[in-house]
PDB file of C-alpha atoms in Angstrom:
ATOM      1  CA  UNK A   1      30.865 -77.164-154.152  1.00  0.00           C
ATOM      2  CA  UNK A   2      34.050 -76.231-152.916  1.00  0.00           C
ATOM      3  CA  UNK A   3      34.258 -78.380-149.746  1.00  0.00           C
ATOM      4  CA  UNK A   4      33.210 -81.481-150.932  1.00  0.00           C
ATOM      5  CA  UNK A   5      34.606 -84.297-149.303  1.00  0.00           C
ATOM      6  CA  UNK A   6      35.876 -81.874-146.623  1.00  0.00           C
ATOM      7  CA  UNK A   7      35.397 -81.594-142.851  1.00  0.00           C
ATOM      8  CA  UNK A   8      34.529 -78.369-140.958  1.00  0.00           C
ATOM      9  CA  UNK A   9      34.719 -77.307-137.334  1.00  0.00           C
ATOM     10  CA  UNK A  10      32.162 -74.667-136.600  1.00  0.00           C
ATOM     11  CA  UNK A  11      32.402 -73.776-133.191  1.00  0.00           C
ATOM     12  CA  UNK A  12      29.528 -71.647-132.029  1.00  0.00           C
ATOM     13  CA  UNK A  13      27.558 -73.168-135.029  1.00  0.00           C
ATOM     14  CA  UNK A  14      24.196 -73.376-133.806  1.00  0.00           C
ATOM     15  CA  UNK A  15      22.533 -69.848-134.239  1.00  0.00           C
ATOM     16  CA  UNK A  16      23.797 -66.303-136.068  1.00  0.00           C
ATOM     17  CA  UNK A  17      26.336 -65.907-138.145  1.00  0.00           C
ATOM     18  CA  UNK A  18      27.811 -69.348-136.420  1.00  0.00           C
ATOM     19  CA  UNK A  19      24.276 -70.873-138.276  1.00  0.00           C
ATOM     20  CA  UNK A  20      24.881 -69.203-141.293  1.00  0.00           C
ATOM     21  CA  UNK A  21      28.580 -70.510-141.605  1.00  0.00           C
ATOM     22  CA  UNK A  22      27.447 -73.888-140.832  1.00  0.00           C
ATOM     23  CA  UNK A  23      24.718 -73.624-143.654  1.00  0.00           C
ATOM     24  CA  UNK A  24      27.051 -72.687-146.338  1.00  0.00           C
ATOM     25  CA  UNK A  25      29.975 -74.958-145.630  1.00  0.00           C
ATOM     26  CA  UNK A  26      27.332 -77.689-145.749  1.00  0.00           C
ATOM     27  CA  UNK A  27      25.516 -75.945-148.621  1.00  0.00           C
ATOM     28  CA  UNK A  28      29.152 -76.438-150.764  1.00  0.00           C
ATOM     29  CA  UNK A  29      30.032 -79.485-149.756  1.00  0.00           C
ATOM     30  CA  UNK A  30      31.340 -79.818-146.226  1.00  0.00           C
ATOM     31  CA  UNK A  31      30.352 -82.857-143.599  1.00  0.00           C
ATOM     32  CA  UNK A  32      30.025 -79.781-140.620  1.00  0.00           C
ATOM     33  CA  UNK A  33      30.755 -80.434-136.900  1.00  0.00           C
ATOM     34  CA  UNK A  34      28.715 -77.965-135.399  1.00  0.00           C
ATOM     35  CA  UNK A  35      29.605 -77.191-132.101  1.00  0.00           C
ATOM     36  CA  UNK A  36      27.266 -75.716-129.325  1.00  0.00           C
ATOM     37  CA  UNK A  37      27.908 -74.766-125.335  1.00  0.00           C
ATOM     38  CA  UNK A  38      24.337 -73.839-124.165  1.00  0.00           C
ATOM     39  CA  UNK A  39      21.471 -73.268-126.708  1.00  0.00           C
ATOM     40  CA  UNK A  40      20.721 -76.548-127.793  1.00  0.00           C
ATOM     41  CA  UNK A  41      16.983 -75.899-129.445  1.00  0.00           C
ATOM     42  CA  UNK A  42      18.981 -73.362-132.222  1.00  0.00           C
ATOM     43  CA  UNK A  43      21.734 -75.481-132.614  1.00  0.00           C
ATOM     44  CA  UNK A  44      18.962 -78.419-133.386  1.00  0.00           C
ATOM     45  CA  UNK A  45      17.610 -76.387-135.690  1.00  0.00           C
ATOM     46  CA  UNK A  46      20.672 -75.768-137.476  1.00  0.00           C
ATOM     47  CA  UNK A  47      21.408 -79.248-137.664  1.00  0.00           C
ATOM     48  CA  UNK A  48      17.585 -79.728-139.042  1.00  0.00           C
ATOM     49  CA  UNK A  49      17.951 -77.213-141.656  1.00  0.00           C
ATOM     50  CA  UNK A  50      21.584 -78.398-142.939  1.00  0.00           C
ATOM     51  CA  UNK A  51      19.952 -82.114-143.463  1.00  0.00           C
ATOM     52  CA  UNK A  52      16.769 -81.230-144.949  1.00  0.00           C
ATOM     53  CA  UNK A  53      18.916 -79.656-147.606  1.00  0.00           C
ATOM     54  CA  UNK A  54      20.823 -82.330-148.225  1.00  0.00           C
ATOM     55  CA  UNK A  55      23.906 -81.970-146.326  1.00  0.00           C
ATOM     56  CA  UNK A  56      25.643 -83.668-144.054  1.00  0.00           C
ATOM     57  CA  UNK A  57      26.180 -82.854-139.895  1.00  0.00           C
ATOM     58  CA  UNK A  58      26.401 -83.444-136.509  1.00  0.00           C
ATOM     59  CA  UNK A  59      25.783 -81.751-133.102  1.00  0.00           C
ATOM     60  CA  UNK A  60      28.350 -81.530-130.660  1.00  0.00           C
ATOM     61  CA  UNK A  61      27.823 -79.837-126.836  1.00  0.00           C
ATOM     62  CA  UNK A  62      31.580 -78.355-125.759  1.00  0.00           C
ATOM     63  CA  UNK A  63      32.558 -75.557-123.570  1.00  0.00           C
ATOM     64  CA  UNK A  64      35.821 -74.633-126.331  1.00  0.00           C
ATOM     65  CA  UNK A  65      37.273 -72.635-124.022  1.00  0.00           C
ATOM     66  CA  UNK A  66      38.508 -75.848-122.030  1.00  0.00           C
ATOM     67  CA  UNK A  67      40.928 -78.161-122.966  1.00  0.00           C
ATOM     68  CA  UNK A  68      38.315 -81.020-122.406  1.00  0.00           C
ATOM     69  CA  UNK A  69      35.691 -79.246-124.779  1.00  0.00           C
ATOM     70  CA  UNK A  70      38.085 -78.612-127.371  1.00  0.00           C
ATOM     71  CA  UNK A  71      39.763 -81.936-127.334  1.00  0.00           C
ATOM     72  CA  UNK A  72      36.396 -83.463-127.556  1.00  0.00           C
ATOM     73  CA  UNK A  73      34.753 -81.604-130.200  1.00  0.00           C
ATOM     74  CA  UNK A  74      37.929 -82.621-132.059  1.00  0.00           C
ATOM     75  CA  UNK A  75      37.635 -86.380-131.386  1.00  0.00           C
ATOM     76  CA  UNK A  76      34.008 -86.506-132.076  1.00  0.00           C
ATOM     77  CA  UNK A  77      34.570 -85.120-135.694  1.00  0.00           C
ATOM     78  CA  UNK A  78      37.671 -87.243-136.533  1.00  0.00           C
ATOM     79  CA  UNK A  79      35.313 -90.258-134.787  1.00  0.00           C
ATOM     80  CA  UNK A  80      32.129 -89.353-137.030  1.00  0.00           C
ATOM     81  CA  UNK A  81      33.936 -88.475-140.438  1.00  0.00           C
ATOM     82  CA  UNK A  82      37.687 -89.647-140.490  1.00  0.00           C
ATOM     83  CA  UNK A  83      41.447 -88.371-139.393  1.00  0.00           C
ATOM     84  CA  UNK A  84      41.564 -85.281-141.176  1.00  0.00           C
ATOM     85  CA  UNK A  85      40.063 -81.541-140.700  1.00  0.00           C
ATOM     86  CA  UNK A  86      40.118 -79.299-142.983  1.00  0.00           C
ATOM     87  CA  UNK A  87      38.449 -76.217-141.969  1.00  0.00           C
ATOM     88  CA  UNK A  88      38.233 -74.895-138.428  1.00  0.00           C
ATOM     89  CA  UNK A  89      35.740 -71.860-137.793  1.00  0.00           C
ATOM     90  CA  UNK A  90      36.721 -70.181-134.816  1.00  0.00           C
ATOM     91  CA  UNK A  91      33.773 -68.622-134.063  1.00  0.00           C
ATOM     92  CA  UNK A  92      32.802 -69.316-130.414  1.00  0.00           C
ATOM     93  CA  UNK A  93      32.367 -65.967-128.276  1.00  0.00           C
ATOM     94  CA  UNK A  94      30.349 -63.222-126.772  1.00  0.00           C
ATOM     95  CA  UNK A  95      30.888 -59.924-124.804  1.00  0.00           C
ATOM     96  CA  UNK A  96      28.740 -61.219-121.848  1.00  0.00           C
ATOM     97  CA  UNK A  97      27.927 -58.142-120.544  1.00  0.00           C
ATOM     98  CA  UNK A  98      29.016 -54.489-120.785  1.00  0.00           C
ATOM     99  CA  UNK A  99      30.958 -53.046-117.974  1.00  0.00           C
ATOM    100  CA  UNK A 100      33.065 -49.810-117.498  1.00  0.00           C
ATOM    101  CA  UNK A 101      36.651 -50.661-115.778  1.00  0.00           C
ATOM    102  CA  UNK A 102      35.573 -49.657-112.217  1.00  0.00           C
ATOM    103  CA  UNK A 103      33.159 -52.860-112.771  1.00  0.00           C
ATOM    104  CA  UNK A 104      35.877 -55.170-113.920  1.00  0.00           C
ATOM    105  CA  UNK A 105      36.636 -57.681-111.565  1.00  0.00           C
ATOM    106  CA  UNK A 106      39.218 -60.173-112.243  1.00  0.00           C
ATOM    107  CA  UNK A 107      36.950 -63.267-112.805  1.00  0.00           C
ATOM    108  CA  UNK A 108      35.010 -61.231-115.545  1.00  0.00           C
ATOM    109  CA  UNK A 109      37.887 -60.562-117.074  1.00  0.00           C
ATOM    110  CA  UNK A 110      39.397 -63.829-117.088  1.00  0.00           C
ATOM    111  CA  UNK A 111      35.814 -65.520-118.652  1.00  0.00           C
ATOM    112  CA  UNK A 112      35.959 -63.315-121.442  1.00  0.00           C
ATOM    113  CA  UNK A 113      39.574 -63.255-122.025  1.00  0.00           C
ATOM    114  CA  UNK A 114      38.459 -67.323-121.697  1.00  0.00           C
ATOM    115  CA  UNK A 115      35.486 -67.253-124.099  1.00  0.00           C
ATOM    116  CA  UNK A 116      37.246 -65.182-126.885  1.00  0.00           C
ATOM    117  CA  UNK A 117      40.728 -65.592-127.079  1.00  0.00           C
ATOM    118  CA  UNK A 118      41.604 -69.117-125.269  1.00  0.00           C
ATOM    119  CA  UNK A 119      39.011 -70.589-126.922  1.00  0.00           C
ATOM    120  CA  UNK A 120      40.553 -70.239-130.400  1.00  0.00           C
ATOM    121  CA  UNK A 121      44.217 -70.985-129.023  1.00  0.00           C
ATOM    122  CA  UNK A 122      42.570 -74.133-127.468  1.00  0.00           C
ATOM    123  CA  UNK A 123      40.335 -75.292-130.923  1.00  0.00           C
ATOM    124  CA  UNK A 124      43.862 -74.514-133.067  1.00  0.00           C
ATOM    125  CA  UNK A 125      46.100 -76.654-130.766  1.00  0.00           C
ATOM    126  CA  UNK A 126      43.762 -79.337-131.006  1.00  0.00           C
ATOM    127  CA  UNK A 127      43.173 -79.144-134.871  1.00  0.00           C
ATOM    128  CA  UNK A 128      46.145 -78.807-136.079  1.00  0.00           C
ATOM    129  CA  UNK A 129      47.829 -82.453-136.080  1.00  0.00           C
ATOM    130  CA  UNK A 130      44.536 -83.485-138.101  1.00  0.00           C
ATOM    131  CA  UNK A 131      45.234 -80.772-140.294  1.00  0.00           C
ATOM    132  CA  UNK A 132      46.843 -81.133-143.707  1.00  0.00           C
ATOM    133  CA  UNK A 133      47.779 -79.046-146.127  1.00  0.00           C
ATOM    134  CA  UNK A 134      45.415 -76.763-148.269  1.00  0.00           C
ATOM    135  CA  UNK A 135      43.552 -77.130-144.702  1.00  0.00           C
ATOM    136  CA  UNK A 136      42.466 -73.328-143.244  1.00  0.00           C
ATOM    137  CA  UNK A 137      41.798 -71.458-139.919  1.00  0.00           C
ATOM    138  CA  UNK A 138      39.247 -68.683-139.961  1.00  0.00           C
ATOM    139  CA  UNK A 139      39.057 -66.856-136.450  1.00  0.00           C
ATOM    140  CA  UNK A 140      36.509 -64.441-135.922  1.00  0.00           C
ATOM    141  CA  UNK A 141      37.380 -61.060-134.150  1.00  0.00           C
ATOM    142  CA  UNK A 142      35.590 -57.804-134.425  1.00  0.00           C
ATOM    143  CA  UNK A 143      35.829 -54.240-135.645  1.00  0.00           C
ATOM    144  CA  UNK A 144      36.174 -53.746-132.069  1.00  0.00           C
ATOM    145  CA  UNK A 145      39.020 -55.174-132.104  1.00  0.00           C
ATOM    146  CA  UNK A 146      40.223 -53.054-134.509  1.00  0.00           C
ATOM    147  CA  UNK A 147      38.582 -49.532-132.726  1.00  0.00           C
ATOM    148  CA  UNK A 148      38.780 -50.294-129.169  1.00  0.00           C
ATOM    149  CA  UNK A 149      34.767 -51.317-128.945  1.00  0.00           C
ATOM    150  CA  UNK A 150      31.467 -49.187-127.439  1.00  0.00           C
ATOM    151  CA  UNK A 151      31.077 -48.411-123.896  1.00  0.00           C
ATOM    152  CA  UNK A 152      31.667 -51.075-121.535  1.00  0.00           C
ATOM    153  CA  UNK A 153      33.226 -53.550-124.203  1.00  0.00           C
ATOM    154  CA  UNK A 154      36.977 -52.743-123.482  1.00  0.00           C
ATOM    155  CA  UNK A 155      37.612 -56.150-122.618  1.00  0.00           C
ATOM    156  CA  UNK A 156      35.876 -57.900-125.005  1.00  0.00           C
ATOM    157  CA  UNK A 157      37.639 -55.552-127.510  1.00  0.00           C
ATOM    158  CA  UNK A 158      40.893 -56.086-125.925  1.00  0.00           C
ATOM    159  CA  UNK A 159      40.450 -59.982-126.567  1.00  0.00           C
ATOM    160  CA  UNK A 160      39.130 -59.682-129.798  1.00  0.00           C
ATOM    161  CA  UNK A 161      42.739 -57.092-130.667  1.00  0.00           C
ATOM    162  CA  UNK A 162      44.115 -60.194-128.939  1.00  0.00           C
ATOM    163  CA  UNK A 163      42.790 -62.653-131.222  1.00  0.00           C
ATOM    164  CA  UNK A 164      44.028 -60.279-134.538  1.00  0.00           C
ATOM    165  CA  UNK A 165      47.698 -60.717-133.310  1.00  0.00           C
ATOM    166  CA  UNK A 166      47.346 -64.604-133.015  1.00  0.00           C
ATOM    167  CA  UNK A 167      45.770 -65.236-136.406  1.00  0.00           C
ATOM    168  CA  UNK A 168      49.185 -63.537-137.961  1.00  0.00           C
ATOM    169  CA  UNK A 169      51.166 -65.078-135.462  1.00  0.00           C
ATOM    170  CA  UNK A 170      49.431 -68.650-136.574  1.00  0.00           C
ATOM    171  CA  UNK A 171      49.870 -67.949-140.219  1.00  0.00           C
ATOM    172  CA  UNK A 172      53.574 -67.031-139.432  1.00  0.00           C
ATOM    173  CA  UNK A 173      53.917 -70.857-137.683  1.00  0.00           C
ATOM    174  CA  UNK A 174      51.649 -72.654-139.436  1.00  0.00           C
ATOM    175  CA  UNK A 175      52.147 -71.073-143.301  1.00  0.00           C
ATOM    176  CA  UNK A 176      55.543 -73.663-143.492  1.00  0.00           C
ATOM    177  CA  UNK A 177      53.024 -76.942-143.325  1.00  0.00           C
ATOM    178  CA  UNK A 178      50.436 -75.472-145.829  1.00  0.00           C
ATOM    179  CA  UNK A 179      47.645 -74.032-143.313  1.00  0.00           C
ATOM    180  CA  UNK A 180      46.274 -70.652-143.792  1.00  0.00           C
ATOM    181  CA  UNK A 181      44.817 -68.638-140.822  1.00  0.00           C
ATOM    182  CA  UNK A 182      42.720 -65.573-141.515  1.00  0.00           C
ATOM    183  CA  UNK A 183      40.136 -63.736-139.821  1.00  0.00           C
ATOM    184  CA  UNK A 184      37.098 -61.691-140.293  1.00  0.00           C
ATOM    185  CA  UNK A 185      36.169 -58.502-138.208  1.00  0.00           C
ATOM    186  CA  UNK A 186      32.802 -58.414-138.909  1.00  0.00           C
ATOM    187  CA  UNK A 187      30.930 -54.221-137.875  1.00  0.00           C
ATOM    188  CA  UNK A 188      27.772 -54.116-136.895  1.00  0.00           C
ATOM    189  CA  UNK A 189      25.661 -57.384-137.908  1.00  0.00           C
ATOM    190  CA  UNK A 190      21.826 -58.001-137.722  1.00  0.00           C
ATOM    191  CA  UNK A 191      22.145 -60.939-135.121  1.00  0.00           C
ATOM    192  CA  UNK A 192      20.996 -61.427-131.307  1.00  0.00           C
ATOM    193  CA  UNK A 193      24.161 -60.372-129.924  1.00  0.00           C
ATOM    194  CA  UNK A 194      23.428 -56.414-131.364  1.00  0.00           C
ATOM    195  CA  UNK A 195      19.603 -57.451-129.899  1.00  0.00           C
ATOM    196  CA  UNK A 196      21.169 -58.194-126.751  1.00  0.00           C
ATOM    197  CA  UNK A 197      24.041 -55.357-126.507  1.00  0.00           C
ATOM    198  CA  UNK A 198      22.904 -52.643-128.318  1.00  0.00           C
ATOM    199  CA  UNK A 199      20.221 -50.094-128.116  1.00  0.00           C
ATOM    200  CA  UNK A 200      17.637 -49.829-130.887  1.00  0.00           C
ATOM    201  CA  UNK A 201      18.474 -46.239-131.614  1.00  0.00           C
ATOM    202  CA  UNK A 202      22.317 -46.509-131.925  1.00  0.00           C
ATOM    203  CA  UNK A 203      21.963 -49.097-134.600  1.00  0.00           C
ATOM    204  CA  UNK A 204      19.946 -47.082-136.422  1.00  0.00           C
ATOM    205  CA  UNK A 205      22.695 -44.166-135.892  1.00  0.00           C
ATOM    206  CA  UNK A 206      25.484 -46.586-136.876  1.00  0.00           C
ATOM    207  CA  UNK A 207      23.970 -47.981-139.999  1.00  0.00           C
ATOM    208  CA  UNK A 208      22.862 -44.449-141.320  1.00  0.00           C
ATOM    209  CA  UNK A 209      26.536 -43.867-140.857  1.00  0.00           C
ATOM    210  CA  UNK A 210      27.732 -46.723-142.470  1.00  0.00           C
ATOM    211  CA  UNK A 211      28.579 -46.151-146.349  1.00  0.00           C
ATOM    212  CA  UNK A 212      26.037 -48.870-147.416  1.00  0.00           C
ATOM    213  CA  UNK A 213      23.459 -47.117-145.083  1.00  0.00           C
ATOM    214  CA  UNK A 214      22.889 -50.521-143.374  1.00  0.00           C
ATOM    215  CA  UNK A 215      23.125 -53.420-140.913  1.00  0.00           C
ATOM    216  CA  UNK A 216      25.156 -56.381-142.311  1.00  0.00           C
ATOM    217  CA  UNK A 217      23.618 -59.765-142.822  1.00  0.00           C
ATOM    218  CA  UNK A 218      24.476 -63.184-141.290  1.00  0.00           C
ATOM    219  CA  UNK A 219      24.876 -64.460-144.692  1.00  0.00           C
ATOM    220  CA  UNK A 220      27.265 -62.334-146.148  1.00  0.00           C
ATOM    221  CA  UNK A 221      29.481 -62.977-143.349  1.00  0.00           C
ATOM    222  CA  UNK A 222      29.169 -66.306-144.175  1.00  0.00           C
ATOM    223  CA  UNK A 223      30.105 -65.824-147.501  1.00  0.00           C
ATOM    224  CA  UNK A 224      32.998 -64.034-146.991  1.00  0.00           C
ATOM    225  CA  UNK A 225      33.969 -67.027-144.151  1.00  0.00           C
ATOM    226  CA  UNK A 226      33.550 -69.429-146.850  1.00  0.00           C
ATOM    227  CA  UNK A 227      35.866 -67.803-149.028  1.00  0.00           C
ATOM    228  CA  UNK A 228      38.753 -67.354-146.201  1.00  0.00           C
ATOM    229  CA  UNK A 229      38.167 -71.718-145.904  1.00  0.00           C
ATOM    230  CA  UNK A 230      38.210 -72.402-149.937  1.00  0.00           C
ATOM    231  CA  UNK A 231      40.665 -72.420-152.497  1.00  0.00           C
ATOM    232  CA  UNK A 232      39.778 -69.368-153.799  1.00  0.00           C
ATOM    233  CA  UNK A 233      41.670 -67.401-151.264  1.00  0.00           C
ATOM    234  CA  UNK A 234      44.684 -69.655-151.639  1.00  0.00           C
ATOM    235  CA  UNK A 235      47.408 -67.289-151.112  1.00  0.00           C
ATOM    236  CA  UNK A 236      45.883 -65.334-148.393  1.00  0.00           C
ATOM    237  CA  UNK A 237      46.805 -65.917-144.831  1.00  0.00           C
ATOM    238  CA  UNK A 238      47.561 -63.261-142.450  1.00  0.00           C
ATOM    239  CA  UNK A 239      44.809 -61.384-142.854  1.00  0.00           C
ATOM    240  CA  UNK A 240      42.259 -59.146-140.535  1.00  0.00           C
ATOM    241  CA  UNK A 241      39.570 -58.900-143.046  1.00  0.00           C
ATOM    242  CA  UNK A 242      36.783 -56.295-141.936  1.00  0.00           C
ATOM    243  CA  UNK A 243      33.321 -56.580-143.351  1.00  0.00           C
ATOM    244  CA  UNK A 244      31.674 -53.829-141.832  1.00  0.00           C
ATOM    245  CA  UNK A 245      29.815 -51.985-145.163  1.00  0.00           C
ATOM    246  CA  UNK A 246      32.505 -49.529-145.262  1.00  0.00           C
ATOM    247  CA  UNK A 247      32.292 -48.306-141.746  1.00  0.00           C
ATOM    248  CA  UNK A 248      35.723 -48.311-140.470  1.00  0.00           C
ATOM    249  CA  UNK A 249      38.810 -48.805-142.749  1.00  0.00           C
ATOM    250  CA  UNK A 250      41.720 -50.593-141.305  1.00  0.00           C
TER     251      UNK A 250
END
């Protein structure tokens, strides 16, 4: 129980690993904000699943990548459960859709740019007076951040290499106050977005490549996300951590 009496920010907390995350904060402890933009039904479900174990949540609909959204989802946490935050998952994001640069338009770019990177400067400005310290960031990027991404994901890659520079650059700031900022660059994971973006038979190429000769699991990210938040990783802050089942070393 590691974040009792705590309060957690889960931004895209309703389904995935963002469901996952939320379950286990809750799971140790945590009162979880869970923080939606569009799939309501999952992020109900979330909420369902987090109470019927005995924890303790709330829904909140935000576009993050706003200042509005983000300024909201941070008043309706300090209004349900009190002044202070302790644990901000910056998980809100998505490739939206693969396209080579001769398909790149400007507005494209800008909404994932948005959706990725903004999103997580917007949630950190807005968390941090309500932060204290022992309090922790964990931003989510992505091995493609770390390898340039698949065909058609250069931008989403590009924010995502984006969002690995910010996370030291936060722990530089931030470190003097007592707030640690990490974040995870989680390979290839067994959730919708791989359903969505990636064909059937190149998952099955990259897990037989993969060390562990496997697909990771929404769970294990979310133990390794509860970790970054806890006590346990005290003096770690900085950090790119990839959990990709020895796929790519950094």
């Amino acid at each position: 129980m590691r974040f009792t009496n705590k309060v957690a920010i889960v931004t895209g907390g309703g389904r995935d690993i963002g469901r996952e995350v939320s379950l286990r904060l809750a799971a140790e402890g945590a009162r979880v904000v869970v923080n939606f933009a569009n799939d309501e039904a999952s992020a109900t479900e979330t909420l369902k699943s987090i109470e019927s174990a005995g924890g303790k949540a709330i829904l909140h609909r935000a576009d993050v990548a706003t200042g509005e959204g983000s300024a909201g989802l941070v008043e309706a946490a300090i209004t349900q459960f009190g002044a202070r935050i302790d644990v901000l998952v910056n998980l809100a994001g998505g490739m939206v859709q693969r396209r080579p640069l001769a398909e790149i338009d400007e507005r494209f770019f800008d909404s994932v740019m948005s959706l990725n990177l903004r999103s997580a400067y917007l949630m950190t400005r807005a968390v941090v007076p309500h932060m204290a310290a022992g309090s922790a960031i964990v931003n989510f990027s992505s091995q493609a951040g770390r390898d340039g991404g698949g065909p058609g994901a250069s931008i989403y890659a590009t924010a995502k290499g984006a969002l690995m520079t910010f996370t030291r650059a936060m722990a530089k700031e931030l470190g003097p106050q007592g707030i640690r900022v990490n974040a995870l660059c989680p390979g290839m994971i067994s959730t919708s977005f791989h359903d969505t973006f990636s064909k059937v038979e190149v998952r099955k190429t990259v897990a037989g490549m993969t060390p562990l000769r496997r697909e990771g699991r929404a769970a294990e990210v979310a133990a390794a996300t509860a970790f970054l938040a806890s006590e346990d990783a005290a003096f770690i802050t900085g950090a790119n951590v990839d959990i990709n089942g020895g796929l790519f070393f950094s």
